[in-house]
Amino acid sequence: MTRGSLTRTKYALCAAYTLLAPAAGAQARAGREASESQGATVRGRATSGSPTEQTIAPQELRAVPRGGAPDLLALAPGFFLSSHAGEGKAHQFFLRGFDAQHGQDVEFSVGGAPVNDVSNAHGQGYADLNYVIPEVVDRLTVIEGPYDPHQGDFAVAASARMDLAVRDRGVLVRGQYGTYDAMRAVAVWAPRGASNETFVAGELGRSNGWGPSRASQRAAAMAQYQRELGAFTVRALLQSYAGSWQSAGVVREPDFLQGIQGFFEARDPQQGGFSARHGAVIEARFRHGSTTGSIRAWLTRREFRARENYTGFALDPRGDRYEQTYSATSFGLDAEARQPLLSWLNLRGGAFARHDVTTQSMQRERFVDAVAYQRMIDADVNATDIALWAELEARPLSWLELRAGLRGDGLAFQIDDRIARSGGAMEPRGRRDAQGIHLGPKASARLRFARDWTLDLAYGKGFRSPQATTLGQGENAPFATVHSGEAALRFNGARGSASVSGYLTHVDRDLVFDPVLGQNLTIAGAEATTRVGASANARLAPVRGLVLLASATYARASFDATGRAVPYVPSLVARLDAAFDREIGRVRGVPVALSAGVGASLIGYRELPFSERSEPVLLVDAGASVRVSVVEVGVKLRNVFDARWRDGQFNYSSDWDAAPGGSRVPVRHFTAGRPFTADFTVGVQL
Amino acid sequence: MSDKRWVSWSMVASAFAMVTVFHCGPVSTGGARTSIQASLRGATPTGPTSAGWSVTYEQALLSVDSLRWNVGEPVFEARLRQRLFRAISIGTAFAHPGHYSPGDALADTSVLRVLDLMGPTVQLTSITAVTGTSNSATLTLRPADAARAAGTTLSAGNTVRVQGTAAKAGATVRFRMELADAFDIAGTPAHGEIRADGTTSFAIAVDLGLWLDRADFSTLAMVAPAMDGVVDVPADGQVRNALFRGVSNGSAYRVTLLPASGQ
């Protein structure tokens, strides 16, 4: 796509939104009332009421093909997911001008359990969502910005929460087979008569991958049980997951252009990884008089291993491939309650505690035989995060809602660092401990005007905890602090909703990916960054069975010290999802339903080092299925136009020839994006 | 205000917000791809060596594989800065002393030629580069294969060839020798800002005086000259060792940023 066509697309999106907003408004009220009359109930944790909170029901858009549960995040405005290192490794998340890497700037939780890994050697806040079975994700809630006091560590750009439930009760068995020998089988048992939150689900999958060194396997199980016990609603969740993947790594652009390396070819075939997650959550929700609340405990065991090589032999003639490992046992408590104080005033508050016992390592290994020759990280980290928060919700006037809250986090780290980096050499540094406190005020105002319109203003201060291995003895743990402000105009009607917003976000200690070290680092002298952005989104349900979801987010991210752009961040992320799902008739008394969906993603240029930009990308997915009685057959097409696109793009120095004389001047590298794939599905819903 | 007017307002606000942000001028990450030029010549001795010999070169040939400019500071300067830094501050981790850390490469080129250091200045143009501050350079010297050595007096399989006359106190020795070793001349000072306009130019001078500065040509007195009267320096002799040390000496390579034209 040319830059000219991108510019035209930008204006087309502007125009589309400008047209969509009033169109949605025209159909507003009646539908909302209809929705309320259907008795839609809130499942899982109650909504926070945060002005930037958005709730999405992924199952109503299930006709749009997706790779897995992480891809559901693309339904939220501004989310772009990159899968640059194999199917099984956590995605790289881009949102609101942030390159959140594998989760450093987005706080994730699934079924009530936090997902982000604390001090993972591969990246702070590493969040692997591949363990989630997409068929049981009932609701996706995204709070953009750090405006809600419940948001804690990693909620720099946003928080995303997946609530699990199955509305189509009974037994679902589905098989899938497609190009590159990709197979998937999923079974869901949702006992009739039990609540929607009760189910058992399992998933098996494997693929040879769309090119050399891209095979993957996965197995996941999730079981959740919920029932009423007097004034309590009790929920228990168990999950287990293991996945492994191969990765083709990067392609050196000059080598590709000279025909030395193919677009999908791997230079180091020994890249890949393994990830496992096993966890349990138990939750009690209660109502006592006018007070509502919940208390939740969770336990998680994580295993992670990644082997990657971005630089070939540039750092050492023996080979630069590194192996990173991380294992953790994490457990915690999360409690919150809401109590009316006056007819117009509510108090909301809670407590959070988390403890992580982790072991991590990083070492370089020889290219040929994978024997380790240099150990760079060998550390145990015990991390504790204890938080208290409270918020006052006031509605002094019928058209005015005010919120003001404060969250305090105390983080403590105990580090047994057996090897620590010290300049260009490795020196033992021994045991250290560090502690820090972060206070984050939040405030927002919502002005209601007309019948379906609101104007939201919000401010919040959030934080990201430091990578523990970088801390010194007794150091006051240097949090990355984010200040963010937002103004949004929203329309919320029955058959549609729309909003347009602008935001300003400042991070005092940002992290940027360094391909050479395979880690996220602060840039000395330019740690602070600022993002300015605008977002527009609309949801329409113009006719029964048809849902349209459109969003566009534009952001500029720059370093405060230099005014230069933060690299790797997409300027524009636009997404359109259209899904139709409806019974279209009967054949001999047997109901026949048609389901069809299209999803399109436009990822604008990304700023790259040396004033370069990546090419914009347009990707289109489509799917359709027919359901006759209890049997459903369908097809899912990903990247319909088989666009040859570059997923991850970097500029750095590498050497893949293992011979002297090769250029070390930084050049473009990329990871190949997913080509056209077709998958056929057969399912039975009993 | 009626719903219709609010809808109109929202249309205007939406369009204004989007168009305003979309129209903001682009910012870049800074820096750029560019190219630099370099010239390379031999600098003949201007006085006697530290051993008192006056050396006159007839031939000086060097097989160069590549040249590279790096961000990393030269070894000596890095050490000095570390000492100063440590003297005035608390102990912060720094580059390990004694090791040259080249850092990012800013420019490099594959030369793959035998350069005649007694001939005219060799011009190297359009060297691939990115903008930034260069602090050091690395020269990679490798033995020439037959193809590279063809047309020169350097024998295939060798990296350096010198031939000349050394004189001291009435004694005169004509000598010649070749070295087959590989040399990585790393951490040579090469300070300069590589600009985006492609006009950055460096001059590289090979100080031939330093190459043989420690040579004691009196050790060749007992060696019989060849038919042409030139002594072929013995493989294990002091003069050959001195040449090896001289070629290895990073100080023998001076990399200087040339002033931009018009300045």
Short mmCIF file of C-alpha atoms in Angstrom, two decimals, chain A residues 97-307:
data_model
loop_
_atom_site.label_atom_id
_atom_site.label_comp_id
_atom_site.label_asym_id
_atom_site.label_seq_id
_atom_site.Cartn_x
_atom_site.Cartn_y
_atom_site.Cartn_z
CA GLY A 97 1.02 4.50 20.94
CA PHE A 98 2.63 1.94 23.21
CA ASP A 99 4.77 -0.92 22.09
CA ALA A 100 3.68 -2.94 25.10
CA GLN A 101 5.97 -5.78 24.05
CA HIS A 102 4.65 -8.98 25.56
CA GLY A 103 2.55 -7.21 28.16
CA GLN A 104 4.77 -4.73 29.99
CA ASP A 105 2.19 -1.95 29.53
CA VAL A 106 -1.08 -3.85 29.65
CA GLU A 107 -2.45 -5.48 32.78
CA PHE A 108 -4.16 -8.74 31.86
CA SER A 109 -6.41 -10.97 33.90
CA VAL A 110 -8.40 -14.03 32.93
CA GLY A 111 -11.14 -15.50 35.09
CA GLY A 112 -9.92 -13.37 37.96
CA ALA A 113 -6.25 -14.39 37.88
CA PRO A 114 -3.50 -11.98 36.84
CA VAL A 115 -1.61 -13.07 33.72
CA ASN A 116 1.47 -10.84 33.56
CA ASP A 117 4.70 -12.47 34.68
CA VAL A 118 6.66 -10.47 37.22
CA SER A 119 10.31 -9.98 36.22
CA ASN A 120 10.25 -12.53 33.41
CA ALA A 121 13.72 -12.61 31.90
CA HIS A 122 12.22 -12.31 28.44
CA GLY A 123 10.33 -9.17 29.31
CA GLN A 124 8.75 -7.52 32.29
CA GLY A 125 5.04 -8.28 32.45
CA TYR A 126 5.21 -11.08 29.86
CA ALA A 127 1.59 -12.11 29.34
CA ASP A 128 0.90 -15.40 27.57
CA LEU A 129 -2.82 -15.61 26.79
CA ASN A 130 -2.52 -18.67 24.59
CA TYR A 131 -3.80 -20.85 27.40
CA VAL A 132 -7.28 -19.40 27.11
CA ILE A 133 -9.79 -21.43 25.10
CA PRO A 134 -11.61 -18.82 23.00
CA GLU A 135 -14.97 -20.62 23.06
CA VAL A 136 -15.35 -19.90 26.78
CA VAL A 137 -14.51 -16.20 26.71
CA ASP A 138 -17.83 -14.56 27.38
CA ARG A 139 -16.81 -11.01 27.93
CA LEU A 140 -13.77 -8.89 27.25
CA THR A 141 -13.45 -5.73 29.30
CA VAL A 142 -10.82 -3.20 28.42
CA ILE A 143 -10.04 -0.10 30.44
CA GLU A 144 -7.85 2.13 28.34
CA GLY A 145 -5.52 4.29 30.39
CA PRO A 146 -4.82 4.05 34.15
CA TYR A 147 -8.04 5.70 35.31
CA ASP A 148 -9.51 3.07 37.61
CA PRO A 149 -8.08 2.49 41.11
CA HIS A 150 -8.49 -1.25 40.73
CA GLN A 151 -5.82 -1.16 38.04
CA GLY A 152 -2.42 -2.09 39.38
CA ASP A 153 0.97 -3.11 38.10
CA PHE A 154 1.44 -2.97 34.29
CA ALA A 155 -1.70 -0.89 33.71
CA VAL A 156 0.27 1.74 31.84
CA ALA A 157 -1.58 1.76 28.52
CA ALA A 158 -4.61 -0.28 29.57
CA SER A 159 -6.08 -3.19 31.45
CA ALA A 160 -7.80 -6.10 29.76
CA ARG A 161 -9.94 -8.65 31.54
CA MET A 162 -11.50 -11.81 30.16
CA ASP A 163 -14.51 -13.27 31.96
CA LEU A 164 -15.30 -16.90 31.26
CA ALA A 165 -18.76 -18.31 30.66
CA VAL A 166 -20.65 -20.36 28.09
CA ARG A 167 -24.09 -19.15 27.06
CA ASP A 168 -24.86 -21.91 24.58
CA ARG A 169 -25.51 -24.66 27.06
CA GLY A 170 -24.96 -28.29 26.24
CA VAL A 171 -22.08 -30.08 24.59
CA LEU A 172 -20.01 -28.62 21.81
CA VAL A 173 -17.49 -30.71 19.90
CA ARG A 174 -15.61 -29.00 17.11
CA GLY A 175 -12.82 -30.13 14.81
CA GLN A 176 -10.74 -27.99 12.53
CA TYR A 177 -8.29 -28.87 9.77
CA GLY A 178 -6.55 -26.53 7.39
CA THR A 179 -3.56 -25.49 5.39
CA TYR A 180 -0.10 -26.36 6.67
CA ASP A 181 -1.61 -29.41 8.32
CA ALA A 182 -3.11 -27.32 11.08
CA MET A 183 -5.46 -29.26 13.31
CA ARG A 184 -7.54 -28.23 16.27
CA ALA A 185 -10.09 -30.07 18.36
CA VAL A 186 -12.13 -28.46 21.09
CA ALA A 187 -14.82 -29.81 23.37
CA VAL A 188 -16.98 -27.78 25.71
CA TRP A 189 -19.47 -29.21 28.17
CA ALA A 190 -21.78 -26.65 29.69
CA PRO A 191 -24.33 -28.59 31.76
CA ARG A 192 -27.86 -27.42 31.20
CA GLY A 193 -29.46 -26.13 34.35
CA ALA A 194 -26.16 -24.91 35.72
CA SER A 195 -25.17 -21.27 35.50
CA ASN A 196 -23.43 -19.92 32.42
CA GLU A 197 -20.23 -19.76 34.42
CA THR A 198 -20.15 -23.51 34.86
CA PHE A 199 -18.38 -25.46 32.15
CA VAL A 200 -15.58 -27.84 31.28
CA ALA A 201 -13.52 -27.24 28.14
CA GLY A 202 -10.53 -28.84 26.51
CA GLU A 203 -8.47 -28.05 23.45
CA LEU A 204 -5.77 -29.83 21.45
CA GLY A 205 -3.97 -28.25 18.53
CA ARG A 206 -0.96 -28.67 16.32
CA SER A 207 0.36 -27.19 13.09
CA ASN A 208 3.35 -27.61 10.83
CA GLY A 209 3.35 -23.85 10.50
CA TRP A 210 3.34 -21.69 7.43
CA GLY A 211 6.98 -22.11 6.60
CA PRO A 212 10.13 -23.75 7.90
CA SER A 213 10.64 -23.80 11.67
CA ARG A 214 7.11 -22.78 12.52
CA ALA A 215 5.53 -25.94 13.90
CA SER A 216 3.57 -25.64 17.12
CA GLN A 217 1.54 -27.74 19.53
CA ARG A 218 -0.79 -26.91 22.34
CA ALA A 219 -3.05 -28.55 24.88
CA ALA A 220 -5.35 -26.69 27.24
CA ALA A 221 -8.07 -27.48 29.72
CA MET A 222 -10.32 -25.15 31.69
CA ALA A 223 -13.04 -26.04 34.15
CA GLN A 224 -15.18 -23.61 36.05
CA TYR A 225 -17.98 -24.16 38.54
CA GLN A 226 -20.31 -21.56 39.96
CA ARG A 227 -23.27 -21.80 42.28
CA GLU A 228 -25.31 -19.78 44.72
CA LEU A 229 -24.72 -20.43 48.41
CA GLY A 230 -27.08 -18.25 50.34
CA ALA A 231 -25.88 -14.68 50.14
CA PHE A 232 -22.77 -15.81 48.32
CA THR A 233 -22.06 -16.75 44.75
CA VAL A 234 -19.05 -19.04 44.69
CA ARG A 235 -16.94 -19.67 41.64
CA ALA A 236 -13.96 -21.98 41.21
CA LEU A 237 -11.74 -22.14 38.14
CA LEU A 238 -9.03 -24.66 37.29
CA GLN A 239 -6.88 -24.47 34.20
CA SER A 240 -3.89 -26.22 32.74
CA TYR A 241 -1.97 -25.49 29.58
CA ALA A 242 1.22 -26.46 27.81
CA GLY A 243 2.40 -25.25 24.44
CA SER A 244 5.57 -25.42 22.40
CA TRP A 245 6.59 -23.69 19.24
CA GLN A 246 9.35 -23.29 16.72
CA SER A 247 10.30 -19.87 15.47
CA ALA A 248 11.83 -18.87 12.15
CA GLY A 249 13.18 -15.66 13.62
CA VAL A 250 14.11 -12.64 11.58
CA VAL A 251 14.88 -12.15 7.92
CA ARG A 252 17.68 -9.74 7.08
CA GLU A 253 16.16 -7.44 4.50
CA PRO A 254 19.30 -7.01 2.34
CA ASP A 255 19.70 -10.79 2.28
CA PHE A 256 16.08 -11.17 1.22
CA LEU A 257 16.45 -8.59 -1.53
CA GLN A 258 19.59 -10.32 -2.81
CA GLY A 259 17.92 -13.72 -2.80
CA ILE A 260 20.14 -15.07 -0.03
CA GLN A 261 17.21 -15.69 2.31
CA GLY A 262 13.61 -16.44 1.41
CA PHE A 263 10.69 -14.49 2.85
CA PHE A 264 9.66 -17.34 5.15
CA GLU A 265 13.09 -18.92 5.53
CA ALA A 266 14.83 -19.44 8.86
CA ARG A 267 18.55 -18.71 9.31
CA ASP A 268 18.66 -20.31 12.74
CA PRO A 269 16.35 -23.33 12.81
CA GLN A 270 16.85 -23.96 16.54
CA GLN A 271 14.68 -21.11 17.73
CA GLY A 272 11.46 -21.70 19.59
CA GLY A 273 10.13 -22.16 23.05
CA PHE A 274 7.88 -23.77 25.58
CA SER A 275 5.24 -22.34 27.85
CA ALA A 276 3.08 -23.91 30.52
CA ARG A 277 0.57 -22.50 32.92
CA HIS A 278 -1.43 -24.22 35.60
CA GLY A 279 -3.73 -22.31 37.87
CA ALA A 280 -6.67 -22.17 40.18
CA VAL A 281 -9.03 -19.38 41.20
CA ILE A 282 -11.68 -19.40 43.87
CA GLU A 283 -14.01 -16.48 44.27
CA ALA A 284 -16.94 -15.53 46.47
CA ARG A 285 -19.22 -12.69 45.46
CA PHE A 286 -21.58 -11.39 48.07
CA ARG A 287 -24.40 -8.99 48.68
CA HIS A 288 -24.93 -7.83 52.24
CA GLY A 289 -27.68 -5.30 52.45
CA SER A 290 -26.76 -2.61 50.00
CA THR A 291 -23.12 -3.63 50.01
CA THR A 292 -21.82 -5.78 47.20
CA GLY A 293 -18.39 -7.19 46.75
CA SER A 294 -16.13 -10.08 46.02
CA ILE A 295 -13.09 -11.82 47.41
CA ARG A 296 -10.86 -13.95 45.31
CA ALA A 297 -7.77 -16.11 45.78
CA TRP A 298 -5.60 -17.52 43.04
CA LEU A 299 -2.60 -19.72 42.54
CA THR A 300 -0.55 -20.05 39.37
CA ARG A 301 2.45 -22.06 38.28
CA ARG A 302 4.37 -20.87 35.21
CA GLU A 303 7.11 -22.40 33.11
CA PHE A 304 8.68 -20.60 30.18
CA ARG A 305 11.62 -21.14 27.89
CA ALA A 306 12.55 -19.23 24.73
CA ARG A 307 15.47 -19.60 22.34
#
